[in-house]
Amino acid sequence: MRVAVFSTPRTCSSLMCYITSRRFEIHNHREDVYTHFTQGMQEEKLEFLKTTDGYVVKLFSRYFHNDRNIRLNDMNWNMFDYVFITERVNLVDQMASLYRRIYENTTYINLQSSEVLEFYLQHKEYLKLFYNIKTDILSLHKNAYVVTYEGLQNNPIKYLNSVTNLNFIDSNIPLPKVFPAVTQTLIDYKQYFTNYNELKLFVESWNLIKD
């Protein structure tokens, strides 16, 4: 059994890895495949994914950006029994969440900073790539499911049963309270960041095509 969670950051991808590892009783590699290999060792990463069994692995779209970790043309998504695609419907909140994680002690998003602009424009490229790869996966893989951050917030097991046919069972998956989707600690970024509307206009200007 091989499972991939394809995602971008701040989409509950870690929660999805945890739940699927418990559901299928497989090892949760999270992002370990990439932290244990150096940049440029694409063949080793791909070989690991092909030859290892009994795991779930998280694959961020940035790993495929400019063939950074794995050459996209070499990727065969059908090596996985299941692919879960985690995404966030509210991209503005996703970008706000990213900023809060990197710049913890501020409630103002400095979009005039060249460092911050570079940070966001890089993630814009990762998102564009994410949506392109998502389209390919859904067209090629019969067991690919789109899972949203928003859907996972209240009752993740019930939600997953509504969007898949995999019979996730609450009693078999005791969810740790460290996950936002369990504790429901959603942050109101409109209130948290004093210039949230400025970020909203900035992200909307990207005109990303999600489907």
Short mmCIF file of N, CA and C in Angstrom, two decimals, residues 26-160:
data_model
loop_
_atom_site.label_atom_id
_atom_site.label_comp_id
_atom_site.label_asym_id
_atom_site.label_seq_id
_atom_site.Cartn_x
_atom_site.Cartn_y
_atom_site.Cartn_z
N ILE A 26 -0.21 2.03 7.95
CA ILE A 26 1.04 2.15 7.22
C ILE A 26 1.91 3.23 7.87
N HIS A 27 3.17 3.24 7.48
CA HIS A 27 4.11 4.20 8.08
C HIS A 27 3.88 5.61 7.53
N ASN A 28 3.92 6.59 8.42
CA ASN A 28 3.76 7.98 8.02
C ASN A 28 5.13 8.60 7.80
N HIS A 29 5.54 8.73 6.53
CA HIS A 29 6.83 9.33 6.22
C HIS A 29 6.79 10.85 6.26
N ARG A 30 5.57 11.41 6.26
CA ARG A 30 5.44 12.86 6.21
C ARG A 30 6.33 13.42 5.09
N GLU A 31 7.25 14.31 5.43
CA GLU A 31 8.17 14.87 4.43
C GLU A 31 9.57 14.25 4.51
N ASP A 32 9.68 13.14 5.23
CA ASP A 32 11.00 12.56 5.50
C ASP A 32 11.76 12.20 4.23
N VAL A 33 11.05 11.81 3.20
CA VAL A 33 11.71 11.41 1.96
C VAL A 33 12.58 12.55 1.43
N TYR A 34 12.16 13.76 1.67
CA TYR A 34 12.87 14.91 1.11
C TYR A 34 13.90 15.48 2.05
N THR A 35 13.65 15.37 3.36
CA THR A 35 14.65 15.85 4.31
C THR A 35 15.85 14.91 4.38
N HIS A 36 15.68 13.68 3.97
CA HIS A 36 16.76 12.70 4.04
C HIS A 36 17.56 12.60 2.75
N PHE A 37 17.17 13.34 1.75
CA PHE A 37 17.93 13.36 0.50
C PHE A 37 18.32 14.80 0.19
N THR A 38 19.46 14.97 -0.42
CA THR A 38 19.88 16.32 -0.79
C THR A 38 19.33 16.69 -2.16
N GLN A 39 19.32 17.98 -2.43
CA GLN A 39 18.83 18.46 -3.72
C GLN A 39 19.65 17.86 -4.86
N GLY A 40 18.96 17.43 -5.90
CA GLY A 40 19.64 16.89 -7.07
C GLY A 40 19.64 15.37 -7.12
N MET A 41 19.22 14.71 -6.03
CA MET A 41 19.22 13.26 -6.01
C MET A 41 17.84 12.72 -6.42
N GLN A 42 17.37 13.16 -7.58
CA GLN A 42 16.02 12.81 -8.01
C GLN A 42 15.83 11.31 -8.17
N GLU A 43 16.82 10.64 -8.75
CA GLU A 43 16.69 9.21 -9.01
C GLU A 43 16.50 8.42 -7.71
N GLU A 44 17.25 8.81 -6.67
CA GLU A 44 17.14 8.11 -5.40
C GLU A 44 15.76 8.30 -4.77
N LYS A 45 15.25 9.52 -4.85
CA LYS A 45 13.93 9.79 -4.29
C LYS A 45 12.86 8.98 -5.01
N LEU A 46 12.92 8.99 -6.33
CA LEU A 46 11.93 8.28 -7.12
C LEU A 46 12.02 6.78 -6.89
N GLU A 47 13.23 6.27 -6.80
CA GLU A 47 13.43 4.84 -6.56
C GLU A 47 12.88 4.44 -5.20
N PHE A 48 13.07 5.32 -4.21
CA PHE A 48 12.53 5.05 -2.88
C PHE A 48 11.01 4.92 -2.93
N LEU A 49 10.37 5.86 -3.61
CA LEU A 49 8.91 5.83 -3.70
C LEU A 49 8.41 4.60 -4.43
N LYS A 50 9.15 4.16 -5.46
CA LYS A 50 8.72 3.02 -6.28
C LYS A 50 8.91 1.69 -5.57
N THR A 51 9.98 1.56 -4.83
CA THR A 51 10.36 0.25 -4.30
C THR A 51 9.94 0.01 -2.86
N THR A 52 9.61 1.09 -2.13
CA THR A 52 9.18 0.95 -0.75
C THR A 52 7.68 0.74 -0.70
N ASP A 53 7.22 -0.01 0.28
CA ASP A 53 5.78 -0.28 0.41
C ASP A 53 5.34 0.05 1.83
N GLY A 54 4.03 0.20 2.00
CA GLY A 54 3.48 0.43 3.32
C GLY A 54 3.77 1.81 3.89
N TYR A 55 3.45 2.85 3.13
CA TYR A 55 3.75 4.20 3.60
C TYR A 55 2.76 5.21 3.05
N VAL A 56 2.71 6.36 3.74
CA VAL A 56 2.07 7.56 3.20
C VAL A 56 3.15 8.64 3.20
N VAL A 57 3.20 9.44 2.14
CA VAL A 57 4.22 10.46 2.01
C VAL A 57 3.56 11.77 1.58
N LYS A 58 4.09 12.87 2.10
CA LYS A 58 3.59 14.19 1.72
C LYS A 58 4.44 14.74 0.58
N LEU A 59 3.78 15.19 -0.48
CA LEU A 59 4.47 15.74 -1.64
C LEU A 59 3.98 17.16 -1.89
N PHE A 60 4.79 18.15 -1.56
CA PHE A 60 4.45 19.54 -1.84
C PHE A 60 4.73 19.85 -3.31
N SER A 61 3.95 20.75 -3.87
CA SER A 61 4.18 21.11 -5.28
C SER A 61 5.56 21.71 -5.48
N ARG A 62 6.11 22.35 -4.46
CA ARG A 62 7.43 22.98 -4.61
C ARG A 62 8.52 21.95 -4.87
N TYR A 63 8.29 20.68 -4.49
CA TYR A 63 9.29 19.65 -4.76
C TYR A 63 9.49 19.44 -6.25
N PHE A 64 8.47 19.80 -7.04
CA PHE A 64 8.53 19.60 -8.49
C PHE A 64 8.89 20.88 -9.24
N HIS A 65 9.00 21.98 -8.51
CA HIS A 65 9.27 23.26 -9.15
C HIS A 65 10.69 23.28 -9.72
N ASN A 66 10.78 23.47 -11.02
CA ASN A 66 12.08 23.42 -11.71
C ASN A 66 12.83 22.12 -11.42
N ASP A 67 12.04 21.02 -11.25
CA ASP A 67 12.62 19.70 -10.95
C ASP A 67 13.51 19.75 -9.72
N ARG A 68 13.07 20.49 -8.72
CA ARG A 68 13.88 20.74 -7.52
C ARG A 68 14.23 19.45 -6.78
N ASN A 69 13.26 18.59 -6.57
CA ASN A 69 13.50 17.34 -5.86
C ASN A 69 13.23 16.11 -6.73
N ILE A 70 12.18 16.19 -7.52
CA ILE A 70 11.84 15.09 -8.44
C ILE A 70 11.45 15.70 -9.77
N ARG A 71 11.95 15.13 -10.84
CA ARG A 71 11.55 15.60 -12.17
C ARG A 71 10.09 15.24 -12.41
N LEU A 72 9.29 16.24 -12.68
CA LEU A 72 7.85 16.02 -12.82
C LEU A 72 7.55 15.03 -13.93
N ASN A 73 8.29 15.08 -15.01
CA ASN A 73 8.05 14.16 -16.13
C ASN A 73 8.32 12.71 -15.78
N ASP A 74 9.09 12.49 -14.71
CA ASP A 74 9.40 11.12 -14.28
C ASP A 74 8.38 10.58 -13.28
N MET A 75 7.49 11.45 -12.82
CA MET A 75 6.57 11.07 -11.75
C MET A 75 5.39 10.27 -12.30
N ASN A 76 5.20 9.08 -11.79
CA ASN A 76 4.07 8.23 -12.15
C ASN A 76 3.14 8.15 -10.95
N TRP A 77 2.08 8.93 -10.96
CA TRP A 77 1.17 8.98 -9.82
C TRP A 77 0.46 7.66 -9.59
N ASN A 78 0.41 6.82 -10.61
CA ASN A 78 -0.27 5.53 -10.46
C ASN A 78 0.56 4.53 -9.68
N MET A 79 1.75 4.91 -9.23
CA MET A 79 2.49 4.03 -8.32
C MET A 79 1.82 4.00 -6.95
N PHE A 80 0.96 5.01 -6.69
CA PHE A 80 0.26 5.09 -5.42
C PHE A 80 -1.12 4.46 -5.54
N ASP A 81 -1.52 3.78 -4.47
CA ASP A 81 -2.87 3.21 -4.45
C ASP A 81 -3.92 4.30 -4.30
N TYR A 82 -3.57 5.33 -3.53
CA TYR A 82 -4.47 6.47 -3.33
C TYR A 82 -3.66 7.76 -3.34
N VAL A 83 -4.29 8.81 -3.86
CA VAL A 83 -3.69 10.14 -3.80
C VAL A 83 -4.73 11.09 -3.20
N PHE A 84 -4.38 11.73 -2.11
CA PHE A 84 -5.24 12.74 -1.50
C PHE A 84 -4.65 14.11 -1.80
N ILE A 85 -5.45 14.97 -2.38
CA ILE A 85 -5.02 16.31 -2.77
C ILE A 85 -5.62 17.28 -1.77
N THR A 86 -4.78 17.86 -0.90
CA THR A 86 -5.30 18.79 0.10
C THR A 86 -5.10 20.22 -0.38
N GLU A 87 -6.15 21.00 -0.25
CA GLU A 87 -6.07 22.40 -0.68
C GLU A 87 -6.91 23.26 0.24
N ARG A 88 -6.68 24.54 0.15
CA ARG A 88 -7.42 25.50 0.96
C ARG A 88 -8.26 26.35 0.02
N VAL A 89 -9.56 26.41 0.29
CA VAL A 89 -10.46 27.18 -0.57
C VAL A 89 -10.12 28.67 -0.46
N ASN A 90 -9.88 29.12 0.75
CA ASN A 90 -9.58 30.54 0.99
C ASN A 90 -8.07 30.77 0.88
N LEU A 91 -7.62 31.18 -0.30
CA LEU A 91 -6.19 31.39 -0.53
C LEU A 91 -5.64 32.56 0.26
N VAL A 92 -6.47 33.56 0.52
CA VAL A 92 -6.00 34.71 1.29
C VAL A 92 -5.63 34.26 2.71
N ASP A 93 -6.49 33.46 3.32
CA ASP A 93 -6.19 32.94 4.65
C ASP A 93 -4.98 32.01 4.62
N GLN A 94 -4.83 31.26 3.55
CA GLN A 94 -3.66 30.39 3.43
C GLN A 94 -2.37 31.21 3.41
N MET A 95 -2.39 32.29 2.64
CA MET A 95 -1.21 33.15 2.57
C MET A 95 -0.99 33.88 3.90
N ALA A 96 -2.07 34.25 4.57
CA ALA A 96 -1.95 34.88 5.90
C ALA A 96 -1.37 33.88 6.89
N SER A 97 -1.80 32.65 6.82
CA SER A 97 -1.29 31.61 7.71
C SER A 97 0.19 31.36 7.47
N LEU A 98 0.60 31.37 6.22
CA LEU A 98 2.02 31.21 5.90
C LEU A 98 2.84 32.35 6.50
N TYR A 99 2.33 33.56 6.36
CA TYR A 99 3.04 34.73 6.88
C TYR A 99 3.16 34.65 8.40
N ARG A 100 2.07 34.27 9.05
CA ARG A 100 2.06 34.19 10.51
C ARG A 100 3.06 33.15 11.00
N ARG A 101 3.22 32.07 10.23
CA ARG A 101 4.16 31.03 10.64
C ARG A 101 5.61 31.50 10.52
N ILE A 102 5.91 32.26 9.47
CA ILE A 102 7.28 32.72 9.25
C ILE A 102 7.60 33.96 10.09
N TYR A 103 6.64 34.89 10.11
CA TYR A 103 6.86 36.15 10.83
C TYR A 103 5.90 36.18 12.03
N GLU A 104 6.26 35.48 13.08
CA GLU A 104 5.33 35.19 14.17
C GLU A 104 4.90 36.41 14.98
N ASN A 105 5.76 37.36 15.14
CA ASN A 105 5.50 38.43 16.12
C ASN A 105 5.01 39.72 15.49
N THR A 106 4.26 39.61 14.42
CA THR A 106 3.74 40.84 13.81
C THR A 106 2.30 40.62 13.37
N THR A 107 1.52 41.68 13.42
CA THR A 107 0.14 41.62 12.94
C THR A 107 -0.04 42.48 11.70
N TYR A 108 1.09 42.88 11.10
CA TYR A 108 1.05 43.69 9.89
C TYR A 108 1.85 42.98 8.80
N ILE A 109 1.24 42.77 7.64
CA ILE A 109 1.90 42.10 6.52
C ILE A 109 2.57 43.15 5.66
N ASN A 110 3.88 43.19 5.68
CA ASN A 110 4.62 44.25 5.01
C ASN A 110 4.81 43.92 3.53
N LEU A 111 3.81 44.26 2.73
CA LEU A 111 3.88 43.96 1.30
C LEU A 111 4.78 44.93 0.54
N GLN A 112 5.35 45.90 1.26
CA GLN A 112 6.31 46.80 0.64
C GLN A 112 7.74 46.26 0.74
N SER A 113 7.89 45.23 1.54
CA SER A 113 9.21 44.63 1.72
C SER A 113 9.55 43.73 0.53
N SER A 114 10.73 43.88 -0.02
CA SER A 114 11.15 43.04 -1.15
C SER A 114 11.26 41.58 -0.72
N GLU A 115 11.64 41.36 0.52
CA GLU A 115 11.75 40.00 1.04
C GLU A 115 10.38 39.33 1.09
N VAL A 116 9.39 40.07 1.58
CA VAL A 116 8.04 39.52 1.69
C VAL A 116 7.44 39.32 0.31
N LEU A 117 7.64 40.26 -0.60
CA LEU A 117 7.13 40.12 -1.96
C LEU A 117 7.73 38.90 -2.65
N GLU A 118 9.01 38.71 -2.47
CA GLU A 118 9.67 37.54 -3.06
C GLU A 118 9.11 36.25 -2.47
N PHE A 119 8.88 36.26 -1.16
CA PHE A 119 8.30 35.12 -0.45
C PHE A 119 6.94 34.76 -1.05
N TYR A 120 6.08 35.76 -1.20
CA TYR A 120 4.73 35.50 -1.71
C TYR A 120 4.73 35.12 -3.19
N LEU A 121 5.54 35.78 -3.98
CA LEU A 121 5.55 35.47 -5.41
C LEU A 121 6.10 34.08 -5.68
N GLN A 122 6.98 33.61 -4.81
CA GLN A 122 7.46 32.23 -4.93
C GLN A 122 6.32 31.26 -4.64
N HIS A 123 5.54 31.56 -3.61
CA HIS A 123 4.40 30.69 -3.29
C HIS A 123 3.30 30.77 -4.36
N LYS A 124 3.20 31.90 -5.00
CA LYS A 124 2.28 31.99 -6.13
C LYS A 124 2.67 30.98 -7.20
N GLU A 125 3.95 30.86 -7.50
CA GLU A 125 4.42 29.89 -8.49
C GLU A 125 4.14 28.47 -8.03
N TYR A 126 4.33 28.20 -6.75
CA TYR A 126 4.04 26.87 -6.22
C TYR A 126 2.56 26.53 -6.34
N LEU A 127 1.71 27.53 -6.11
CA LEU A 127 0.26 27.31 -6.24
C LEU A 127 -0.14 27.05 -7.69
N LYS A 128 0.42 27.82 -8.60
CA LYS A 128 0.12 27.60 -10.02
C LYS A 128 0.50 26.18 -10.43
N LEU A 129 1.66 25.74 -9.98
CA LEU A 129 2.11 24.39 -10.30
C LEU A 129 1.20 23.36 -9.63
N PHE A 130 0.79 23.64 -8.41
CA PHE A 130 -0.11 22.75 -7.68
C PHE A 130 -1.38 22.50 -8.47
N TYR A 131 -2.01 23.55 -8.96
CA TYR A 131 -3.27 23.39 -9.68
C TYR A 131 -3.08 22.66 -11.01
N ASN A 132 -1.95 22.86 -11.66
CA ASN A 132 -1.68 22.14 -12.90
C ASN A 132 -1.50 20.65 -12.64
N ILE A 133 -0.72 20.33 -11.60
CA ILE A 133 -0.50 18.92 -11.28
C ILE A 133 -1.78 18.27 -10.78
N LYS A 134 -2.55 19.02 -9.99
CA LYS A 134 -3.84 18.51 -9.49
C LYS A 134 -4.72 18.06 -10.65
N THR A 135 -4.80 18.88 -11.70
CA THR A 135 -5.62 18.54 -12.88
C THR A 135 -5.13 17.24 -13.50
N ASP A 136 -3.82 17.10 -13.61
CA ASP A 136 -3.25 15.88 -14.20
C ASP A 136 -3.56 14.66 -13.35
N ILE A 137 -3.40 14.78 -12.04
CA ILE A 137 -3.66 13.64 -11.16
C ILE A 137 -5.11 13.18 -11.28
N LEU A 138 -6.03 14.13 -11.23
CA LEU A 138 -7.46 13.78 -11.28
C LEU A 138 -7.84 13.15 -12.61
N SER A 139 -7.13 13.50 -13.67
CA SER A 139 -7.44 12.92 -14.98
C SER A 139 -6.81 11.54 -15.16
N LEU A 140 -5.78 11.25 -14.36
CA LEU A 140 -5.02 10.00 -14.57
C LEU A 140 -5.29 8.94 -13.52
N HIS A 141 -5.69 9.34 -12.33
CA HIS A 141 -5.75 8.40 -11.21
C HIS A 141 -7.19 8.16 -10.78
N LYS A 142 -7.60 6.90 -10.74
CA LYS A 142 -9.00 6.58 -10.41
C LYS A 142 -9.28 6.68 -8.91
N ASN A 143 -8.23 6.68 -8.09
CA ASN A 143 -8.40 6.77 -6.64
C ASN A 143 -7.76 8.04 -6.09
N ALA A 144 -8.05 9.16 -6.74
CA ALA A 144 -7.56 10.46 -6.28
C ALA A 144 -8.74 11.25 -5.71
N TYR A 145 -8.52 11.87 -4.56
CA TYR A 145 -9.59 12.60 -3.88
C TYR A 145 -9.10 14.00 -3.50
N VAL A 146 -9.95 14.99 -3.73
CA VAL A 146 -9.66 16.36 -3.30
C VAL A 146 -10.23 16.55 -1.89
N VAL A 147 -9.40 17.01 -0.99
CA VAL A 147 -9.78 17.21 0.40
C VAL A 147 -9.46 18.66 0.77
N THR A 148 -10.43 19.39 1.29
CA THR A 148 -10.18 20.81 1.61
C THR A 148 -9.88 21.01 3.09
N TYR A 149 -9.06 21.99 3.35
CA TYR A 149 -8.75 22.40 4.72
C TYR A 149 -10.05 22.75 5.45
N GLU A 150 -10.91 23.49 4.78
CA GLU A 150 -12.16 23.93 5.41
C GLU A 150 -13.04 22.73 5.77
N GLY A 151 -13.08 21.72 4.91
CA GLY A 151 -13.89 20.55 5.17
C GLY A 151 -13.40 19.74 6.37
N LEU A 152 -12.10 19.80 6.63
CA LEU A 152 -11.51 19.02 7.71
C LEU A 152 -11.65 19.67 9.08
N GLN A 153 -12.21 20.87 9.15
CA GLN A 153 -12.16 21.62 10.40
C GLN A 153 -13.10 21.12 11.49
N ASN A 154 -14.27 20.66 11.17
CA ASN A 154 -15.24 20.33 12.21
C ASN A 154 -15.20 18.86 12.62
N ASN A 155 -15.50 17.98 11.70
CA ASN A 155 -15.45 16.54 11.97
C ASN A 155 -14.72 15.89 10.81
N PRO A 156 -13.38 15.79 10.89
CA PRO A 156 -12.61 15.32 9.74
C PRO A 156 -12.98 13.92 9.26
N ILE A 157 -13.30 13.02 10.18
CA ILE A 157 -13.63 11.64 9.77
C ILE A 157 -14.95 11.62 9.01
N LYS A 158 -15.94 12.31 9.53
CA LYS A 158 -17.23 12.39 8.85
C LYS A 158 -17.08 13.03 7.48
N TYR A 159 -16.29 14.08 7.41
CA TYR A 159 -16.06 14.76 6.14
C TYR A 159 -15.38 13.83 5.13
N LEU A 160 -14.35 13.12 5.57
CA LEU A 160 -13.64 12.22 4.65
C LEU A 160 -14.54 11.11 4.14
#
